[in-house]
mmCIF file of C-alpha atoms in Angstrom:
data_model
loop_
_atom_site.group_PDB
_atom_site.id
_atom_site.type_symbol
_atom_site.label_atom_id
_atom_site.label_comp_id
_atom_site.label_asym_id
_atom_site.label_seq_id
_atom_site.Cartn_x
_atom_site.Cartn_y
_atom_site.Cartn_z
ATOM 1 C CA MET A 1 -105.242 -85.012 23.486
ATOM 2 C CA THR A 2 -101.741 -84.113 23.478
ATOM 3 C CA ARG A 3 -100.257 -85.815 26.659
ATOM 4 C CA GLN A 4 -99.172 -82.697 27.650
ATOM 5 C CA SER A 5 -102.664 -81.554 28.288
ATOM 6 C CA ILE A 6 -103.556 -85.080 29.448
ATOM 7 C CA LEU A 7 -101.211 -84.200 31.821
ATOM 8 C CA ASP A 8 -102.512 -80.858 32.944
ATOM 9 C CA LEU A 9 -106.022 -82.281 33.264
ATOM 10 C CA TYR A 10 -105.126 -85.159 35.227
ATOM 11 C CA PHE A 11 -101.660 -85.316 36.999
ATOM 12 C CA MET A 12 -103.035 -83.729 40.333
ATOM 13 C CA ASP A 13 -106.000 -86.210 40.496
ATOM 14 C CA ALA A 14 -103.377 -88.966 39.897
ATOM 15 C CA ARG A 15 -100.843 -87.817 41.947
ATOM 16 C CA SER A 16 -103.278 -87.708 44.788
ATOM 17 C CA LYS A 17 -104.941 -90.948 44.729
ATOM 18 C CA LEU A 18 -100.773 -92.907 43.913
ATOM 19 C CA ILE A 19 -99.776 -91.235 47.626
ATOM 20 C CA ASP A 20 -103.340 -92.532 48.675
ATOM 21 C CA ILE A 21 -102.520 -96.345 47.279
ATOM 22 C CA ALA A 22 -98.909 -95.945 49.516
ATOM 23 C CA ALA A 23 -100.711 -94.727 52.465
ATOM 24 C CA PHE A 24 -103.182 -97.648 52.282
ATOM 25 C CA LEU A 25 -100.312 -100.159 51.853
ATOM 26 C CA ASP A 26 -98.410 -98.513 54.897
ATOM 27 C CA ARG A 27 -101.678 -98.198 56.982
ATOM 28 C CA VAL A 28 -101.866 -101.811 56.200
ATOM 29 C CA ASP A 29 -98.329 -102.500 57.186
ATOM 30 C CA ARG A 30 -98.497 -101.027 60.448
ATOM 31 C CA GLY A 31 -101.030 -103.119 60.809
ATOM 32 C CA GLU A 32 -101.246 -106.145 63.575
ATOM 33 C CA GLY A 33 -102.451 -109.887 62.790
ATOM 34 C CA GLU A 34 -102.331 -111.300 59.003
ATOM 35 C CA PRO A 35 -104.185 -109.956 55.945
ATOM 36 C CA ASP A 36 -106.506 -112.324 54.083
ATOM 37 C CA PHE A 37 -106.061 -112.730 50.147
ATOM 38 C CA ARG A 38 -106.793 -109.484 48.804
ATOM 39 C CA LEU A 39 -103.666 -108.090 50.031
ATOM 40 C CA ALA A 40 -101.748 -110.325 47.735
ATOM 41 C CA ALA A 41 -104.166 -109.337 45.007
ATOM 42 C CA PHE A 42 -103.837 -105.873 45.294
ATOM 43 C CA ARG A 43 -100.129 -106.276 44.944
ATOM 44 C CA LYS A 44 -99.738 -108.362 42.172
ATOM 45 C CA ALA A 45 -102.374 -106.192 40.327
ATOM 46 C CA LEU A 46 -100.123 -103.557 41.035
ATOM 47 C CA GLU A 47 -97.989 -105.226 38.733
ATOM 48 C CA GLU A 48 -99.891 -104.535 36.001
ATOM 49 C CA LEU A 49 -99.376 -100.663 36.236
ATOM 50 C CA GLN A 50 -95.652 -101.450 34.972
ATOM 51 C CA HIS A 51 -96.259 -102.542 32.178
ATOM 52 C CA ASN A 52 -96.250 -100.072 28.547
ATOM 53 C CA GLU A 53 -98.719 -100.862 27.151
ATOM 54 C CA PRO A 54 -102.418 -98.522 27.234
ATOM 55 C CA VAL A 55 -104.602 -101.539 28.954
ATOM 56 C CA ARG A 56 -103.238 -101.514 32.319
ATOM 57 C CA ALA A 57 -107.187 -100.850 33.478
ATOM 58 C CA LYS A 58 -107.720 -103.748 31.735
ATOM 59 C CA SER A 59 -105.529 -105.801 33.407
ATOM 60 C CA VAL A 60 -106.036 -105.188 36.749
ATOM 61 C CA LEU A 61 -109.495 -105.576 36.134
ATOM 62 C CA MET A 62 -108.324 -109.112 34.753
ATOM 63 C CA SER A 63 -106.166 -109.647 37.677
ATOM 64 C CA LEU A 64 -108.552 -108.811 40.473
ATOM 65 C CA SER A 65 -111.109 -111.113 37.854
ATOM 66 C CA ASP A 66 -113.282 -114.548 38.746
ATOM 67 C CA PRO A 67 -110.937 -116.303 35.971
ATOM 68 C CA THR A 68 -113.273 -119.771 36.021
ATOM 69 C CA THR A 69 -115.958 -120.164 33.484
ATOM 70 C CA GLU A 70 -118.879 -123.052 35.209
ATOM 71 C CA PRO A 71 -121.120 -121.615 37.012
ATOM 72 C CA ILE A 72 -120.496 -122.758 40.404
ATOM 73 C CA PRO A 73 -123.144 -124.562 42.641
ATOM 74 C CA LYS A 74 -124.465 -121.937 45.217
ATOM 75 C CA ALA A 75 -124.407 -118.566 46.431
ATOM 76 C CA PRO A 76 -121.127 -117.817 49.314
ATOM 77 C CA GLY A 77 -124.146 -114.418 49.582
ATOM 78 C CA LYS A 78 -124.937 -111.415 47.635
ATOM 79 C CA GLY A 79 -121.948 -109.021 47.990
ATOM 80 C CA ALA A 80 -118.194 -108.980 46.168
ATOM 81 C CA ILE A 81 -115.686 -107.973 47.733
ATOM 82 C CA GLY A 82 -113.406 -107.021 45.229
ATOM 83 C CA ALA A 83 -110.629 -109.647 44.528
ATOM 84 C CA TRP A 84 -111.329 -113.380 43.316
ATOM 85 C CA PRO A 85 -110.325 -115.181 46.192
ATOM 86 C CA GLY A 86 -109.250 -118.411 44.669
ATOM 87 C CA PRO A 87 -110.896 -121.773 44.022
ATOM 88 C CA GLU A 88 -110.941 -122.886 47.230
ATOM 89 C CA THR A 89 -113.776 -120.918 48.029
ATOM 90 C CA HIS A 90 -116.265 -122.478 45.559
ATOM 91 C CA MET B 1 -127.294 -79.774 27.643
ATOM 92 C CA ARG B 2 -130.089 -82.610 27.636
ATOM 93 C CA TYR B 3 -129.740 -85.703 28.897
ATOM 94 C CA ILE B 4 -131.765 -88.831 29.604
ATOM 95 C CA GLU B 5 -130.804 -91.251 32.748
ATOM 96 C CA PRO B 6 -131.866 -94.716 31.314
ATOM 97 C CA HIS B 7 -131.035 -96.595 34.523
ATOM 98 C CA GLY B 8 -131.820 -94.843 38.034
ATOM 99 C CA HIS B 9 -133.331 -96.306 40.690
ATOM 100 C CA MET B 10 -136.169 -93.826 41.617
ATOM 101 C CA VAL B 11 -138.075 -95.412 44.445
ATOM 102 C CA SER B 12 -134.630 -95.031 46.443
ATOM 103 C CA ARG B 13 -134.380 -91.517 45.697
ATOM 104 C CA THR B 14 -135.455 -88.118 47.014
ATOM 105 C CA THR B 15 -138.044 -85.588 45.393
ATOM 106 C CA ASP B 16 -134.966 -83.480 45.631
ATOM 107 C CA ASP B 17 -133.258 -85.388 43.078
ATOM 108 C CA TYR B 18 -135.675 -85.423 40.809
ATOM 109 C CA GLU B 19 -135.688 -81.791 40.724
ATOM 110 C CA ALA B 20 -131.475 -81.410 40.366
ATOM 111 C CA MET B 21 -132.096 -83.695 37.611
ATOM 112 C CA THR B 22 -134.696 -81.547 35.721
ATOM 113 C CA LEU B 23 -132.338 -79.164 36.146
ATOM 114 C CA ALA B 24 -129.672 -80.887 35.086
ATOM 115 C CA GLY B 25 -131.149 -80.779 31.353
ATOM 116 C CA CYS B 26 -132.662 -84.624 32.026
ATOM 117 C CA ARG B 27 -135.672 -85.325 29.495
ATOM 118 C CA ALA B 28 -136.993 -88.722 30.872
ATOM 119 C CA VAL B 29 -135.785 -91.517 33.497
ATOM 120 C CA CYS B 30 -136.107 -95.350 33.033
ATOM 121 C CA GLU B 31 -135.793 -97.404 36.451
ATOM 122 C CA PRO B 32 -135.415 -101.053 36.513
ATOM 123 C CA ALA B 33 -136.957 -103.853 38.830
ATOM 124 C CA PHE B 34 -133.696 -103.954 41.400
ATOM 125 C CA TRP B 35 -132.757 -105.796 44.718
ATOM 126 C CA ALA B 36 -134.105 -103.350 47.882
ATOM 127 C CA GLY B 37 -131.055 -104.090 49.934
ATOM 128 C CA TYR B 38 -133.411 -106.534 51.937
ATOM 129 C CA ASP B 39 -134.767 -109.942 50.157
ATOM 130 C CA ARG B 40 -138.659 -109.914 49.765
ATOM 131 C CA SER B 41 -140.594 -111.968 51.686
ATOM 132 C CA GLY B 42 -142.732 -113.066 48.831
ATOM 133 C CA PRO B 43 -144.250 -112.858 45.431
ATOM 134 C CA GLU B 44 -146.683 -110.468 46.583
ATOM 135 C CA GLY B 45 -143.689 -108.149 47.520
ATOM 136 C CA PHE B 46 -142.881 -107.741 43.871
ATOM 137 C CA TYR B 47 -146.762 -107.412 43.151
ATOM 138 C CA ASP B 48 -146.441 -104.605 45.442
ATOM 139 C CA TYR B 49 -142.967 -102.830 43.654
ATOM 140 C CA PHE B 50 -144.143 -103.281 40.020
ATOM 141 C CA CYS B 51 -147.031 -101.136 41.231
ATOM 142 C CA GLN B 52 -145.163 -98.398 42.784
ATOM 143 C CA LEU B 53 -143.212 -99.116 39.752
ATOM 144 C CA THR B 54 -145.876 -98.709 37.121
ATOM 145 C CA ASP B 55 -148.096 -96.062 38.622
ATOM 146 C CA TYR B 56 -146.729 -94.173 41.787
ATOM 147 C CA GLU B 57 -143.138 -93.515 40.470
ATOM 148 C CA PRO B 58 -144.855 -91.997 36.926
ATOM 149 C CA LYS B 59 -146.539 -89.756 39.039
ATOM 150 C CA ARG B 60 -143.819 -88.380 41.334
ATOM 151 C CA ALA B 61 -141.771 -87.901 38.286
ATOM 152 C CA ALA B 62 -144.377 -86.210 36.730
ATOM 153 C CA LYS B 63 -144.712 -83.784 39.230
ATOM 154 C CA PHE B 64 -140.810 -82.496 37.584
ATOM 155 C CA GLY B 65 -141.962 -82.640 34.366
ATOM 156 C CA LEU B 66 -139.675 -85.760 33.849
ATOM 157 C CA PRO B 67 -141.293 -89.000 31.795
ATOM 158 C CA HIS B 68 -140.743 -91.961 33.601
ATOM 159 C CA PHE B 69 -140.664 -95.770 32.465
ATOM 160 C CA THR B 70 -139.398 -98.886 33.466
ATOM 161 C CA TRP B 71 -138.341 -102.431 33.268
ATOM 162 C CA LEU B 72 -139.392 -105.267 35.328
ATOM 163 C CA CYS B 73 -137.818 -108.156 36.427
ATOM 164 C CA ILE B 74 -136.805 -109.912 39.627
ATOM 165 C CA ASN B 75 -133.215 -108.814 40.372
ATOM 166 C CA PRO B 76 -130.381 -111.369 40.067
ATOM 167 C CA LYS B 77 -129.748 -110.955 43.743
ATOM 168 C CA GLU B 78 -132.905 -112.886 44.336
ATOM 169 C CA SER B 79 -133.137 -115.499 42.093
ATOM 170 C CA GLU B 80 -131.381 -118.074 43.591
ATOM 171 C CA ASP B 81 -134.142 -118.831 45.489
ATOM 172 C CA THR B 82 -135.752 -120.300 41.961
ATOM 173 C CA THR B 83 -139.225 -121.331 43.621
ATOM 174 C CA LEU B 84 -139.525 -117.589 44.116
ATOM 175 C CA ALA B 85 -138.047 -116.421 41.129
ATOM 176 C CA ALA B 86 -141.474 -118.412 39.308
ATOM 177 C CA GLU B 87 -143.671 -116.814 40.982
ATOM 178 C CA VAL B 88 -142.410 -113.447 40.225
ATOM 179 C CA ILE B 89 -142.151 -114.338 37.081
ATOM 180 C CA SER B 90 -145.520 -114.997 36.219
ATOM 181 C CA LEU B 91 -146.491 -111.978 37.496
ATOM 182 C CA ILE B 92 -145.008 -110.052 35.096
ATOM 183 C CA PRO B 93 -147.169 -110.717 31.771
ATOM 184 C CA LYS B 94 -149.750 -108.815 33.847
ATOM 185 C CA PHE B 95 -147.521 -105.666 33.898
ATOM 186 C CA LEU B 96 -146.723 -105.583 30.175
ATOM 187 C CA ASP B 97 -149.127 -103.799 29.053
ATOM 188 C CA ARG B 98 -148.386 -100.339 31.127
ATOM 189 C CA PRO B 99 -147.783 -97.429 29.311
ATOM 190 C CA ASN B 100 -144.465 -96.808 30.496
ATOM 191 C CA VAL B 101 -143.295 -100.528 30.646
ATOM 192 C CA LEU B 102 -140.173 -100.865 28.337
ATOM 193 C CA GLY B 103 -139.027 -104.127 28.569
ATOM 194 C CA ILE B 104 -137.275 -107.436 30.962
ATOM 195 C CA GLY B 105 -134.608 -105.922 32.952
ATOM 196 C CA GLU B 106 -132.496 -105.491 35.105
ATOM 197 C CA ILE B 107 -131.730 -109.272 34.639
ATOM 198 C CA GLY B 108 -128.516 -111.188 34.632
ATOM 199 C CA LEU B 109 -126.447 -112.440 37.221
ATOM 200 C CA ASN B 110 -124.727 -111.867 40.331
ATOM 201 C CA LYS B 111 -123.058 -114.653 42.057
ATOM 202 C CA ASN B 112 -122.830 -116.300 38.762
ATOM 203 C CA THR B 113 -124.862 -119.373 39.894
ATOM 204 C CA ARG B 114 -126.526 -122.054 38.086
ATOM 205 C CA ASN B 115 -130.146 -121.070 40.064
ATOM 206 C CA GLU B 116 -129.156 -117.599 38.834
ATOM 207 C CA LEU B 117 -128.455 -119.273 35.673
ATOM 208 C CA GLN B 118 -131.371 -120.552 35.163
ATOM 209 C CA VAL B 119 -133.501 -117.751 36.655
ATOM 210 C CA LEU B 120 -131.509 -115.908 33.390
ATOM 211 C CA GLU B 121 -132.494 -118.108 31.280
ATOM 212 C CA GLN B 122 -136.006 -117.513 32.467
ATOM 213 C CA HIS B 123 -136.534 -113.882 31.805
ATOM 214 C CA ILE B 124 -134.857 -114.466 28.341
ATOM 215 C CA ASP B 125 -137.749 -116.659 27.382
ATOM 216 C CA LEU B 126 -140.376 -114.391 28.836
ATOM 217 C CA ALA B 127 -138.350 -111.230 26.910
ATOM 218 C CA ALA B 128 -138.325 -113.234 23.593
ATOM 219 C CA ARG B 129 -142.322 -114.929 23.737
ATOM 220 C CA HIS B 130 -143.103 -111.242 24.982
ATOM 221 C CA ASP B 131 -141.011 -108.831 22.168
ATOM 222 C CA GLN B 132 -139.322 -107.311 25.255
ATOM 223 C CA LEU B 133 -136.030 -105.237 25.062
ATOM 224 C CA ILE B 134 -133.734 -106.716 27.145
ATOM 225 C CA LEU B 135 -131.906 -104.925 30.055
ATOM 226 C CA VAL B 136 -129.199 -106.797 31.661
ATOM 227 C CA HIS B 137 -126.955 -106.210 34.758
ATOM 228 C CA THR B 138 -123.260 -107.942 35.030
ATOM 229 C CA PRO B 139 -122.248 -108.857 38.490
ATOM 230 C CA HIS B 140 -119.896 -107.238 40.279
ATOM 231 C CA LEU B 141 -116.159 -106.549 40.931
ATOM 232 C CA GLU B 142 -114.318 -110.066 41.151
ATOM 233 C CA ASP B 143 -117.309 -111.970 39.217
ATOM 234 C CA LYS B 144 -118.138 -109.217 36.079
ATOM 235 C CA PHE B 145 -115.584 -110.734 33.628
ATOM 236 C CA LYS B 146 -117.169 -114.725 34.335
ATOM 237 C CA GLY B 147 -121.088 -113.377 34.838
ATOM 238 C CA THR B 148 -120.697 -111.193 31.661
ATOM 239 C CA ARG B 149 -118.941 -114.152 29.059
ATOM 240 C CA LEU B 150 -121.964 -116.599 30.720
ATOM 241 C CA ILE B 151 -124.719 -114.063 30.212
ATOM 242 C CA LEU B 152 -123.308 -113.275 26.406
ATOM 243 C CA ASP B 153 -123.173 -117.103 25.944
ATOM 244 C CA ALA B 154 -127.279 -117.476 27.307
ATOM 245 C CA LEU B 155 -128.401 -114.771 25.569
ATOM 246 C CA ARG B 156 -126.650 -115.959 22.186
ATOM 247 C CA ALA B 157 -127.897 -119.455 23.388
ATOM 248 C CA ASP B 158 -131.214 -118.123 22.656
ATOM 249 C CA SER B 159 -132.146 -117.846 18.575
ATOM 250 C CA ARG B 160 -134.924 -115.361 18.867
ATOM 251 C CA ILE B 161 -132.688 -112.996 21.178
ATOM 252 C CA LYS B 162 -131.859 -110.226 18.535
ATOM 253 C CA PRO B 163 -128.492 -108.796 20.232
ATOM 254 C CA GLU B 164 -129.023 -104.833 19.001
ATOM 255 C CA ARG B 165 -132.455 -105.160 21.468
ATOM 256 C CA CYS B 166 -130.654 -106.265 24.549
ATOM 257 C CA ILE B 167 -128.218 -104.103 26.452
ATOM 258 C CA ILE B 168 -125.694 -105.207 28.305
ATOM 259 C CA ASP B 169 -125.383 -102.378 31.803
ATOM 260 C CA HIS B 170 -122.276 -101.512 33.639
ATOM 261 C CA VAL B 171 -119.378 -102.912 31.482
ATOM 262 C CA GLU B 172 -116.151 -102.041 32.258
ATOM 263 C CA GLU B 173 -112.850 -101.917 30.823
ATOM 264 C CA HIS B 174 -112.278 -105.570 30.673
ATOM 265 C CA THR B 175 -116.125 -106.688 29.518
ATOM 266 C CA ILE B 176 -116.875 -103.523 26.718
ATOM 267 C CA GLN B 177 -114.774 -105.429 23.402
ATOM 268 C CA MET B 178 -116.436 -108.946 24.351
ATOM 269 C CA VAL B 179 -120.208 -107.318 24.125
ATOM 270 C CA LEU B 180 -119.538 -104.580 21.425
ATOM 271 C CA ASP B 181 -118.270 -107.616 19.518
ATOM 272 C CA ALA B 182 -120.930 -109.750 19.787
ATOM 273 C CA GLY B 183 -123.430 -106.640 18.882
ATOM 274 C CA PHE B 184 -125.068 -106.165 22.004
ATOM 275 C CA TRP B 185 -125.408 -102.329 23.610
ATOM 276 C CA ALA B 186 -123.421 -101.442 26.231
ATOM 277 C CA GLY B 187 -123.812 -99.594 29.538
ATOM 278 C CA ILE B 188 -121.100 -97.822 30.843
ATOM 279 C CA THR B 189 -122.876 -97.305 34.750
ATOM 280 C CA LEU B 190 -120.734 -94.038 36.289
ATOM 281 C CA TYR B 191 -120.149 -94.617 40.650
ATOM 282 C CA PRO B 192 -118.250 -93.371 42.767
ATOM 283 C CA GLU B 193 -116.120 -96.232 43.339
ATOM 284 C CA SER B 194 -117.266 -100.007 41.898
ATOM 285 C CA LYS B 195 -117.863 -99.359 38.757
ATOM 286 C CA THR B 196 -116.577 -96.425 36.743
ATOM 287 C CA THR B 197 -115.750 -92.865 36.605
ATOM 288 C CA PRO B 198 -116.039 -89.783 34.176
ATOM 289 C CA PRO B 199 -112.623 -90.152 33.192
ATOM 290 C CA ARG B 200 -112.840 -93.848 32.962
ATOM 291 C CA ALA B 201 -116.087 -93.757 31.004
ATOM 292 C CA VAL B 202 -114.690 -90.746 28.668
ATOM 293 C CA ASP B 203 -111.745 -93.062 28.163
ATOM 294 C CA MET B 204 -113.988 -96.274 26.909
ATOM 295 C CA PHE B 205 -115.615 -93.915 24.754
ATOM 296 C CA GLU B 206 -112.708 -92.444 22.911
ATOM 297 C CA VAL B 207 -111.225 -96.062 22.849
ATOM 298 C CA TYR B 208 -114.072 -97.819 21.668
ATOM 299 C CA GLY B 209 -116.397 -95.846 20.048
ATOM 300 C CA GLY B 210 -119.537 -94.414 20.963
ATOM 301 C CA GLN B 211 -121.809 -96.394 18.516
ATOM 302 C CA ARG B 212 -123.978 -98.428 20.450
ATOM 303 C CA VAL B 213 -123.179 -96.861 23.909
ATOM 304 C CA TRP B 214 -124.757 -95.596 27.031
ATOM 305 C CA LEU B 215 -124.047 -93.783 30.460
ATOM 306 C CA ASN B 216 -126.037 -94.326 33.807
ATOM 307 C CA SER B 217 -125.468 -93.177 36.938
ATOM 308 C CA ALA B 218 -127.573 -96.581 37.874
ATOM 309 C CA CYS B 219 -129.097 -94.121 41.123
ATOM 310 C CA ASP B 220 -129.933 -96.380 43.764
ATOM 311 C CA TRP B 221 -129.762 -96.376 48.246
ATOM 312 C CA GLY B 222 -126.443 -97.145 47.840
ATOM 313 C CA ARG B 223 -123.286 -94.395 47.605
ATOM 314 C CA SER B 224 -124.091 -93.145 43.489
ATOM 315 C CA ASP B 225 -125.010 -90.151 42.154
ATOM 316 C CA PRO B 226 -128.085 -89.415 39.998
ATOM 317 C CA LEU B 227 -126.200 -86.690 38.228
ATOM 318 C CA ALA B 228 -123.307 -88.181 37.499
ATOM 319 C CA VAL B 229 -124.124 -88.348 33.581
ATOM 320 C CA PRO B 230 -124.243 -84.473 32.981
ATOM 321 C CA LYS B 231 -121.282 -84.433 35.186
ATOM 322 C CA THR B 232 -119.403 -87.195 32.958
ATOM 323 C CA ALA B 233 -120.326 -85.053 29.915
ATOM 324 C CA ILE B 234 -118.350 -82.057 31.480
ATOM 325 C CA GLU B 235 -115.705 -84.150 31.626
ATOM 326 C CA MET B 236 -115.802 -84.847 27.715
ATOM 327 C CA ARG B 237 -116.374 -80.572 27.171
ATOM 328 C CA ARG B 238 -113.072 -80.467 29.460
ATOM 329 C CA ARG B 239 -111.511 -82.980 26.741
ATOM 330 C CA GLY B 240 -112.328 -80.926 23.836
ATOM 331 C CA HIS B 241 -116.049 -83.296 22.460
ATOM 332 C CA SER B 242 -117.453 -80.833 20.905
ATOM 333 C CA GLU B 243 -121.641 -80.861 22.257
ATOM 334 C CA GLU B 244 -123.211 -81.987 18.912
ATOM 335 C CA THR B 245 -121.092 -85.751 19.758
ATOM 336 C CA ILE B 246 -121.899 -85.334 23.674
ATOM 337 C CA ASP B 247 -125.452 -84.865 23.400
ATOM 338 C CA LYS B 248 -124.823 -87.525 20.749
ATOM 339 C CA LEU B 249 -123.951 -90.184 23.647
ATOM 340 C CA VAL B 250 -125.935 -88.792 26.289
ATOM 341 C CA PHE B 251 -129.222 -87.962 24.609
ATOM 342 C CA GLN B 252 -129.353 -89.437 21.492
ATOM 343 C CA ASN B 253 -127.926 -92.633 21.883
ATOM 344 C CA PRO B 254 -130.511 -93.709 24.708
ATOM 345 C CA ILE B 255 -133.800 -92.745 22.336
ATOM 346 C CA ARG B 256 -132.332 -94.360 19.487
ATOM 347 C CA PHE B 257 -132.198 -97.977 22.014
ATOM 348 C CA LEU B 258 -135.101 -97.749 24.071
ATOM 349 C CA GLY B 259 -136.728 -95.883 20.861
ATOM 350 C CA GLN B 260 -137.193 -99.609 19.348
ATOM 351 C CA ASN B 261 -139.935 -99.368 22.280
ATOM 352 C CA PRO B 262 -142.304 -97.265 20.568
ATOM 353 C CA ARG B 263 -143.840 -96.589 24.026
ATOM 354 C CA PHE B 264 -140.447 -94.226 24.381
ATOM 355 C CA THR B 265 -141.610 -91.347 22.737
ATOM 356 C CA VAL B 266 -139.225 -88.735 24.229
ATOM 357 C CA ARG B 267 -137.587 -86.974 21.048
#
């Protein structure tokens, strides 16, 4: 596909999601209290969008992933929350 | 359009979903064993579930002309209790000769614990001893990358396992390459929020190719869409992919993998 065709197909959808992210960050700023580690992880992942190579989706996913290699002793629960809290939680 | 839904938790879906899938061109549905959303109280609950998957659910699907197949295991979300897991795994051989059973799945990891890994290895051993296909669930979100690496290591550590007879499901952009490089099949799961959207799935198809890839909705009791596969086929059309290319990805590829079990006779 040409870049023009991709813009024609996806620009409005991406624009909408971009504004949703901006509004989400505004909403968090207007909120009260201290945020947990997820906000910092989200902001760090956003930095991955600034790179010029077409591997941004992979980079964002990696930024939010547990980079360790060993199984953990015990499950802290069943669910995942979308960002790695760091080694201290294990 | 014709397609196969190779991963749908139909016990959680309505008869309307069966009808909609059939109308959209679905020719067969395959249902891996999974977590019910709550922990079952004992192995008897799994026995009943396996009966449901091998007896009742095929009859429900047949009312809509859909062949129904299944995979059996204890899901990774309940694998932390190794005593329960061992009891459930001991039940599975009794069901392996049921006519709609395709293999062992969806096994894998959830939070990447030692116990989950131990139970995964027991499932791999079970599949190897009974020469079964394997369907693997990879963990969610932040746990996926690490879990996928651990799963691939566990599968490669057993010399009886043939990668071409295993599909690693729920791949995303950061895990698909390692799965395909290791010779396994890769499943792309289409979810409204987590996992992959139709545009991202088509991106991965375009970047990594579709030689050993299938698409699935993994529709269950959570936010999910039983028509996600045909909707992704429409996404491919929007990008100009041919009907032949679409058919290969959503119909012929699942047949190539699932047809390794002679019970899967859909053509």
